[in-house]
mmCIF file of C-alpha atoms in Angstrom:
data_model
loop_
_atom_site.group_PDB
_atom_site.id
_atom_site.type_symbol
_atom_site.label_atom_id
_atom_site.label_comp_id
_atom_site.label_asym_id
_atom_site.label_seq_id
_atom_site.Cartn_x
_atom_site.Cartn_y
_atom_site.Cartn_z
ATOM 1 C CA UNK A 1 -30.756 -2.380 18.809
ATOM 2 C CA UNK A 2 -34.455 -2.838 18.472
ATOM 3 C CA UNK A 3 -34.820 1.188 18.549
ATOM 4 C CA UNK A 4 -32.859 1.485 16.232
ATOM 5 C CA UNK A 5 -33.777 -1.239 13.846
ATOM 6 C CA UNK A 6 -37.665 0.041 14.279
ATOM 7 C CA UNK A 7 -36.530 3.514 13.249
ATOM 8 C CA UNK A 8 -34.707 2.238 10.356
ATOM 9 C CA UNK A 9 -37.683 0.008 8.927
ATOM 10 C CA UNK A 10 -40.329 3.564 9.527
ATOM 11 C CA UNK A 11 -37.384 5.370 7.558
ATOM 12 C CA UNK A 12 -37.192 2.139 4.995
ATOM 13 C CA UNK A 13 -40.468 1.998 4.092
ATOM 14 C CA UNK A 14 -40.948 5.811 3.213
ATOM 15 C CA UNK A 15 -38.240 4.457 0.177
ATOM 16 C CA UNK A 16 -40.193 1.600 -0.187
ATOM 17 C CA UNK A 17 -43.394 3.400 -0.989
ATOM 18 C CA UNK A 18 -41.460 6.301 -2.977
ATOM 19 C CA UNK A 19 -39.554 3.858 -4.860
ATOM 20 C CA UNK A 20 -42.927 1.752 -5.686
ATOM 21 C CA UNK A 21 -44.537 4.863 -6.750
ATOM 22 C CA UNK A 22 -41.781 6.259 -9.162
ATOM 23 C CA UNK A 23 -41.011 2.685 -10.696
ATOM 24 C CA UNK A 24 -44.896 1.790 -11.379
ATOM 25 C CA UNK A 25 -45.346 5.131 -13.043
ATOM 26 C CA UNK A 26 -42.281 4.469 -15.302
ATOM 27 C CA UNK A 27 -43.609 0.853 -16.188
ATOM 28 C CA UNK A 28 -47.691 1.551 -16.276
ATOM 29 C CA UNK A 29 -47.778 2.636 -19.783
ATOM 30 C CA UNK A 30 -46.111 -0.290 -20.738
ATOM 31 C CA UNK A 31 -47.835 -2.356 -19.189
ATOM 32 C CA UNK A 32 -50.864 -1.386 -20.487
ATOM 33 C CA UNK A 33 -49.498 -2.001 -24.459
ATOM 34 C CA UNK A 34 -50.779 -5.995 -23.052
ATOM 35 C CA UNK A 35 -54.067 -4.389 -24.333
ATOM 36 C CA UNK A 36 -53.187 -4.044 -27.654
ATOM 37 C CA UNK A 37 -52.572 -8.024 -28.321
ATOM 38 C CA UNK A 38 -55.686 -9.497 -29.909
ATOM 39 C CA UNK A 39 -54.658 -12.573 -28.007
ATOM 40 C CA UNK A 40 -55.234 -12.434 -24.759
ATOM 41 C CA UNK A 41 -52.794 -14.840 -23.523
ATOM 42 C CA UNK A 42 -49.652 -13.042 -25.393
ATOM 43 C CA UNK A 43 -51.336 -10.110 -23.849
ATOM 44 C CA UNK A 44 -51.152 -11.274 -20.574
ATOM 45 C CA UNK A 45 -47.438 -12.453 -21.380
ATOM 46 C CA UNK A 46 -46.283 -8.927 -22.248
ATOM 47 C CA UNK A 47 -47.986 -7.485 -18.729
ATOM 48 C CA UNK A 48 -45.959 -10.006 -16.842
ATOM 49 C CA UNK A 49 -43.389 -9.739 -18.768
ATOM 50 C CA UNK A 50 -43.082 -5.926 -17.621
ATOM 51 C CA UNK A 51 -44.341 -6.732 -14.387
ATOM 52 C CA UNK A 52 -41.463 -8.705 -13.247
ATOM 53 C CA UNK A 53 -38.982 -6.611 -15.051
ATOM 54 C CA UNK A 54 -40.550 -3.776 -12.755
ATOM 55 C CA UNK A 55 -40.619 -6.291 -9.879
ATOM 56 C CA UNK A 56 -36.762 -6.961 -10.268
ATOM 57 C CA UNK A 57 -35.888 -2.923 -10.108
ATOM 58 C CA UNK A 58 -38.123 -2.387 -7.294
ATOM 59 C CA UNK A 59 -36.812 -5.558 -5.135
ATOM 60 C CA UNK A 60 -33.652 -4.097 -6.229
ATOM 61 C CA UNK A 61 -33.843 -0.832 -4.397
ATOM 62 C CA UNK A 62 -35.120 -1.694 -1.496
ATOM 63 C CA UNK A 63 -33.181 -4.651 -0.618
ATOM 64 C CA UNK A 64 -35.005 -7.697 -1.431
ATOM 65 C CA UNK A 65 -32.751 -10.590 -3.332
ATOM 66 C CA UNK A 66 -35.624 -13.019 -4.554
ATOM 67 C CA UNK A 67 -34.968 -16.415 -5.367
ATOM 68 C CA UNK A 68 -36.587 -19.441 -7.095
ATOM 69 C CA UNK A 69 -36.331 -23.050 -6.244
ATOM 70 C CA UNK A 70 -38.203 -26.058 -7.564
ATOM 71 C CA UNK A 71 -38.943 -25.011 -11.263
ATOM 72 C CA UNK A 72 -37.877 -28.148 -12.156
ATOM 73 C CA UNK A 73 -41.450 -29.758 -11.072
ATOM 74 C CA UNK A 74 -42.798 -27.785 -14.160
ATOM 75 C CA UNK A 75 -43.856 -29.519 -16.642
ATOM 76 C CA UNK A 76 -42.481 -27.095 -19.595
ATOM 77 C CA UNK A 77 -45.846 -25.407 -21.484
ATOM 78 C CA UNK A 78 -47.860 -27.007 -19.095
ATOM 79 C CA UNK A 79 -50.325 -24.828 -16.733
ATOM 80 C CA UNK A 80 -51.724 -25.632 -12.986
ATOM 81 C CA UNK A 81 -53.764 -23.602 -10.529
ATOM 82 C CA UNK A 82 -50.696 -22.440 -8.585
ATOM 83 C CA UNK A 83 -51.470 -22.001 -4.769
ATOM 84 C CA UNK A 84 -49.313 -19.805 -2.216
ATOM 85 C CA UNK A 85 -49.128 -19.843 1.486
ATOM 86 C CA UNK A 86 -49.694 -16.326 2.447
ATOM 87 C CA UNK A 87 -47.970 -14.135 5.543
ATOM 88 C CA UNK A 88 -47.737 -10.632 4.567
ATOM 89 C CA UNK A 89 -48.445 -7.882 1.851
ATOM 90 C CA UNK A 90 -45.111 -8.617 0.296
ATOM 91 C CA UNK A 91 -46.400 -11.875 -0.742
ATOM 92 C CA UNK A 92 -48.633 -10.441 -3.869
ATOM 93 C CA UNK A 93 -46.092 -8.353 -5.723
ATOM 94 C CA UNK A 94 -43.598 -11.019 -5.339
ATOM 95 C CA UNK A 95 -45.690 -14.167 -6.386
ATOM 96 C CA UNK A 96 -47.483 -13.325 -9.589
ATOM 97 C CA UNK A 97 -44.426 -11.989 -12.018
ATOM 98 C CA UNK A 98 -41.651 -14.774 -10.868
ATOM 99 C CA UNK A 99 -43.866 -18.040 -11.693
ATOM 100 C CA UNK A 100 -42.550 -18.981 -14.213
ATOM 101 C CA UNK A 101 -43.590 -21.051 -17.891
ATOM 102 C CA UNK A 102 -46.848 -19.533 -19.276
ATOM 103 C CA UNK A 103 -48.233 -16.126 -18.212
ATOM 104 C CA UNK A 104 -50.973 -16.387 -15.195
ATOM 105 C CA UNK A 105 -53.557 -14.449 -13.713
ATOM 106 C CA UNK A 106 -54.417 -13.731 -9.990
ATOM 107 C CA UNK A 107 -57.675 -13.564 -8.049
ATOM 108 C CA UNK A 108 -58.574 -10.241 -5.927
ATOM 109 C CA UNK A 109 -60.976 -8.143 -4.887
ATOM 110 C CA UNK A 110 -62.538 -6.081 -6.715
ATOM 111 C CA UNK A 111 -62.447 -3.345 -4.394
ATOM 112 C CA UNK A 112 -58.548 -2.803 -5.485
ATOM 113 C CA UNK A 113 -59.863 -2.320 -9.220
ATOM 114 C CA UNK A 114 -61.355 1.106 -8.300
ATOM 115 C CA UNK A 115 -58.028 2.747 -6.642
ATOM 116 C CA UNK A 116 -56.972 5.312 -9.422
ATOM 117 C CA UNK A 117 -54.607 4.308 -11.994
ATOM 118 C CA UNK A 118 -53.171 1.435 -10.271
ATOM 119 C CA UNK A 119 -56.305 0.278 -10.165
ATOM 120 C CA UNK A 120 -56.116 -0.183 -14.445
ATOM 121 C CA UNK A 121 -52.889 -2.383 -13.811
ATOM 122 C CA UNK A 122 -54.130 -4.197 -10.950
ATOM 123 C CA UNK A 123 -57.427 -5.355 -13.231
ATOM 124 C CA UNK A 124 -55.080 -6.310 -16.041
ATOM 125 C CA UNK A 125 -53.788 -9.247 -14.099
ATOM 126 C CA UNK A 126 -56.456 -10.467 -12.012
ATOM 127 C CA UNK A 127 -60.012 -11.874 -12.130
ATOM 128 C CA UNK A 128 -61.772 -9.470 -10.056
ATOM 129 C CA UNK A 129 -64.658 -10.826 -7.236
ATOM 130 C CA UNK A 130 -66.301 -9.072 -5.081
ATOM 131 C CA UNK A 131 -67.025 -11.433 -2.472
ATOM 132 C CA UNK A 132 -70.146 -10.573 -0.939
ATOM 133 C CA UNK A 133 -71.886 -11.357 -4.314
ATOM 134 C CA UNK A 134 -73.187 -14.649 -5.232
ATOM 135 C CA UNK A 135 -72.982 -13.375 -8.736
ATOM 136 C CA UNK A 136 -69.844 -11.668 -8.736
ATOM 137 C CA UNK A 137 -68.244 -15.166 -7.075
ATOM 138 C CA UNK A 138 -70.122 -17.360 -9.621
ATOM 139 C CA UNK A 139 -68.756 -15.449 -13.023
ATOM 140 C CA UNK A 140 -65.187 -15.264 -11.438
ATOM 141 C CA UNK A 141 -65.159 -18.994 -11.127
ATOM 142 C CA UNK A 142 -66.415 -19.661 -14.916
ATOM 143 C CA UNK A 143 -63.546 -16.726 -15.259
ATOM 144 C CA UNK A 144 -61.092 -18.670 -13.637
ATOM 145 C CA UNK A 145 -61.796 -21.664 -15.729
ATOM 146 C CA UNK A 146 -61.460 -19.922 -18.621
ATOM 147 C CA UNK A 147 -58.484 -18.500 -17.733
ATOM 148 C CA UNK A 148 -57.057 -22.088 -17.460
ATOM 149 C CA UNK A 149 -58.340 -23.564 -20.488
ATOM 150 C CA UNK A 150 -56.513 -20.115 -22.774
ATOM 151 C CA UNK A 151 -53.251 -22.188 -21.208
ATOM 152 C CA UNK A 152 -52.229 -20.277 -18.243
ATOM 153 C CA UNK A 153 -51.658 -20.459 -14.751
ATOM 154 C CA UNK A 154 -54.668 -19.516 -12.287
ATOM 155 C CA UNK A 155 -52.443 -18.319 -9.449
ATOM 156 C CA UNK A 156 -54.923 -18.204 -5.707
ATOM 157 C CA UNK A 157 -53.822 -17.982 -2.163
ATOM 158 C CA UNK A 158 -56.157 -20.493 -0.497
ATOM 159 C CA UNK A 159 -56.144 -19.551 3.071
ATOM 160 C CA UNK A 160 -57.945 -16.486 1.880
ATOM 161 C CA UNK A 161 -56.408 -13.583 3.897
ATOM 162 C CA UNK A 162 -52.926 -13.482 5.358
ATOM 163 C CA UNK A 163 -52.222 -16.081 7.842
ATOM 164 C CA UNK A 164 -51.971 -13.918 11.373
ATOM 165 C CA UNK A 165 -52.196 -17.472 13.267
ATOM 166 C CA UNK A 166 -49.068 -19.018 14.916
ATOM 167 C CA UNK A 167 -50.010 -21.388 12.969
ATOM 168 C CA UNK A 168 -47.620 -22.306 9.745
ATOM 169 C CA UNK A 169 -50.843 -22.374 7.280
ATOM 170 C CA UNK A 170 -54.409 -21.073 8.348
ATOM 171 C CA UNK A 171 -57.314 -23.797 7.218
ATOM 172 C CA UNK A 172 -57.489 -23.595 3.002
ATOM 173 C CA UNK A 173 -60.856 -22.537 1.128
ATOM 174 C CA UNK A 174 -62.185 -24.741 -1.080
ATOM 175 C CA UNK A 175 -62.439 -23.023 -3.953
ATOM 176 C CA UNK A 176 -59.017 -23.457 -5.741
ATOM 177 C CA UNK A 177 -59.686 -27.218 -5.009
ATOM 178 C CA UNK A 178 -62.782 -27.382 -6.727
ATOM 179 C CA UNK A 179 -61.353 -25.834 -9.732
ATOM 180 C CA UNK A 180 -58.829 -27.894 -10.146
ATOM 181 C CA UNK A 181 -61.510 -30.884 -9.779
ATOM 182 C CA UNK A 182 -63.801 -29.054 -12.414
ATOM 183 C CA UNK A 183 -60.575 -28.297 -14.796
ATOM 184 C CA UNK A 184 -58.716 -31.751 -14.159
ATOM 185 C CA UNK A 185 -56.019 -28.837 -13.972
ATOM 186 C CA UNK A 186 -52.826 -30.217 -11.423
ATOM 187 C CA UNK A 187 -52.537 -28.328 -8.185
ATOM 188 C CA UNK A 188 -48.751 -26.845 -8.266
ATOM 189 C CA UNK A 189 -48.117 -25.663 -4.510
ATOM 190 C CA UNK A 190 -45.781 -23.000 -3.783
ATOM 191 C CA UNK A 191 -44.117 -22.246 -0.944
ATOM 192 C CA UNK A 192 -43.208 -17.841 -0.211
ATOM 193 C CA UNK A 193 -40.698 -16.987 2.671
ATOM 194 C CA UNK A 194 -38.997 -14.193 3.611
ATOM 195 C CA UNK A 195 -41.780 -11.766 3.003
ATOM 196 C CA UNK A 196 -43.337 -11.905 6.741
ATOM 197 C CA UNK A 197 -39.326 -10.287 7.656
ATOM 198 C CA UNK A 198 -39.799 -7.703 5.089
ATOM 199 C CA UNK A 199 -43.420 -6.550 5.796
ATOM 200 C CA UNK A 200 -44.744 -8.154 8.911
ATOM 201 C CA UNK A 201 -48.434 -8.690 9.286
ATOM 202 C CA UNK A 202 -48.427 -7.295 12.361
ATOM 203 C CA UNK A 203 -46.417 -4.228 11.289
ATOM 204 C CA UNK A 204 -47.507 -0.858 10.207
ATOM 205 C CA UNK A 205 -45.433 1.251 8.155
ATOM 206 C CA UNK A 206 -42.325 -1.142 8.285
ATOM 207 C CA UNK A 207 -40.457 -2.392 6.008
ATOM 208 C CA UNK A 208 -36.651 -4.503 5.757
ATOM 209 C CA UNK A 209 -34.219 -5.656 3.382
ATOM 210 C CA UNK A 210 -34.597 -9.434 3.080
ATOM 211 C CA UNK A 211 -34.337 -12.561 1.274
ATOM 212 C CA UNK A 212 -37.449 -13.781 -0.702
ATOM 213 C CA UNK A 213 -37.670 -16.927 -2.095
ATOM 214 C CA UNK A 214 -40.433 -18.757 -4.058
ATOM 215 C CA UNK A 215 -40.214 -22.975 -3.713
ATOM 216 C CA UNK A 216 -42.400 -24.850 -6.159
ATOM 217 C CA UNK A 217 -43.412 -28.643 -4.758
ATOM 218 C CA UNK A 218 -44.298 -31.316 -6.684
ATOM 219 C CA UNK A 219 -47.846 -30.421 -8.598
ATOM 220 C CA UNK A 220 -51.100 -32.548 -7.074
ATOM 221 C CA UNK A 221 -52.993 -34.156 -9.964
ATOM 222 C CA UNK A 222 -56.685 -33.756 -8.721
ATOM 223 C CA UNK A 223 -57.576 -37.461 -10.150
ATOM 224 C CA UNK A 224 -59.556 -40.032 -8.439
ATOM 225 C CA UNK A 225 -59.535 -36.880 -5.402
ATOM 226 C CA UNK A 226 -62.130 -35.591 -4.117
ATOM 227 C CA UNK A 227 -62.323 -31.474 -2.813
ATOM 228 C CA UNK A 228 -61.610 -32.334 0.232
ATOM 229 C CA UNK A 229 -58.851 -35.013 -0.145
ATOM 230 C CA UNK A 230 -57.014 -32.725 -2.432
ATOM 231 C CA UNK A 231 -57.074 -29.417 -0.414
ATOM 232 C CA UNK A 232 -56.283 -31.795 2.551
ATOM 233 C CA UNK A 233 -53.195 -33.358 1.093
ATOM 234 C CA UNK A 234 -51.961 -30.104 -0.530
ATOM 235 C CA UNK A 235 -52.397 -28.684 2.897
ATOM 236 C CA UNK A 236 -50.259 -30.786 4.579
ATOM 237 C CA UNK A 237 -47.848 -30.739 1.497
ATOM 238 C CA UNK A 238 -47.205 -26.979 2.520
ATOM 239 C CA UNK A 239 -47.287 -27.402 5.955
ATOM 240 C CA UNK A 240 -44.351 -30.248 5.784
ATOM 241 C CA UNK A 241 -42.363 -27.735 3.583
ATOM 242 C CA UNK A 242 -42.913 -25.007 5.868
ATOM 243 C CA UNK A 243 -41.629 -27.003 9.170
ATOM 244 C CA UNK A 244 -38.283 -28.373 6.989
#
């Protein structure tokens, strides 16, 4: 059963990355009439408007149901620095599009910027860093900020990299912590499962239908907290969440 299952998943994900291909070059113009709004935020609306809409059709066809729990710990118009446990590749076209209230933006690197033509999408949603410059990492923090004070979510996956640990969470970063301390923005945790069954970490070329889901805890006001208090409590917030 595992023979087969393996050669099912090689065969899967040749659809996957067709079907990804095909559907992003239906939706990139599109997405890139976001640069046409004078406002950036409604700009940024549109693009993840389309993204998700994309998102959907692609989940669609290759098997992936995607659910939401826990909107109901949104505070309607508010924003928060949204912060994801992350297990697998899965986890990045699946987060950003389904939060839901006001639009967000992402973090990445800025490597991903320079792939051709996805590359143009990719920088439309994110606040590009290359990490190994102390300049690069200092204007994508002021970036971040301002991202958060235009109204919308700042969405960052704290433990940095994907969590190859049997471990439920690797240790957290400080950085979305401080920004929430800087920003006296609320810390809105989010829980992602399903996609380390879809795309495994430790798999290459592999991909399975499977049921994604998105759970939103209770947001983490960053008051009378310091850095490490708050990353420490939303830590084990996630962790609890992830053992239920």
């Amino acid at each position: 059963m595992n023979f087969i299952k393996n050669i099912f998943a090689r065969i899967w994900a040749v659809w996957g990355l067709l079907s990804f291909i095909v559907t992003f070059l239906l939706f990139f113009i599109p997405s890139m009439c976001s640069h046409l709004y004078k406002d950036e935020k409604k700009g940024q609306s549109f693009f993840i408007q389309v993204s998700k809409i994309w998102m959907k059709v692609w989940m669609f066809l290759i098997g992936c149901r995607v659910k939401i729990y826990g909107e109901e710990n949104m505070i309607l118009g508010e924003n928060y620095i949204v912060v994801f446990n992350h297990q697998s590749l899965m986890d990045i076209p699946l987060s950003a599009p389904f939060v839901p209230g006001v639009p967000n933006k992402t973090i990445g690197k800025l490597s991903f910027a320079k792939v051709p033509i996805f590359g143009w999408f990719y920088a439309r949603g994110t606040i590009l860093v290359d990490r190994k410059s102390e300049i690069s990492r200092r204007k994508s923090y002021e970036d971040m900020k301002d991202v958060l004070q235009q109204g919308m979510h700042m969405c960052i996956y704290p433990e940095g990299t994907r969590n190859r640990t049997n471990e439920p969470l690797k240790s957290f970063y400080d950085g979305a912590f401080k920004l929430s301390v800087d920003s006296h923005k609320a810390v809105l945790p989010c829980i992602i499962r399903g996609t380390e069954k879809a795309l495994p970490v430790y798999r290459t070329f592999y991909l399975l239908p499977a049921t994604l889901s998105m759970t939103f805890l209770n947001p983490v006001h960053p008051e009378n907290l310091s850095v490490g208090e708050l990353k420490e409590f939303v830590f084990d917030e996630m962790k609890r969440e992830l053992l239920r």
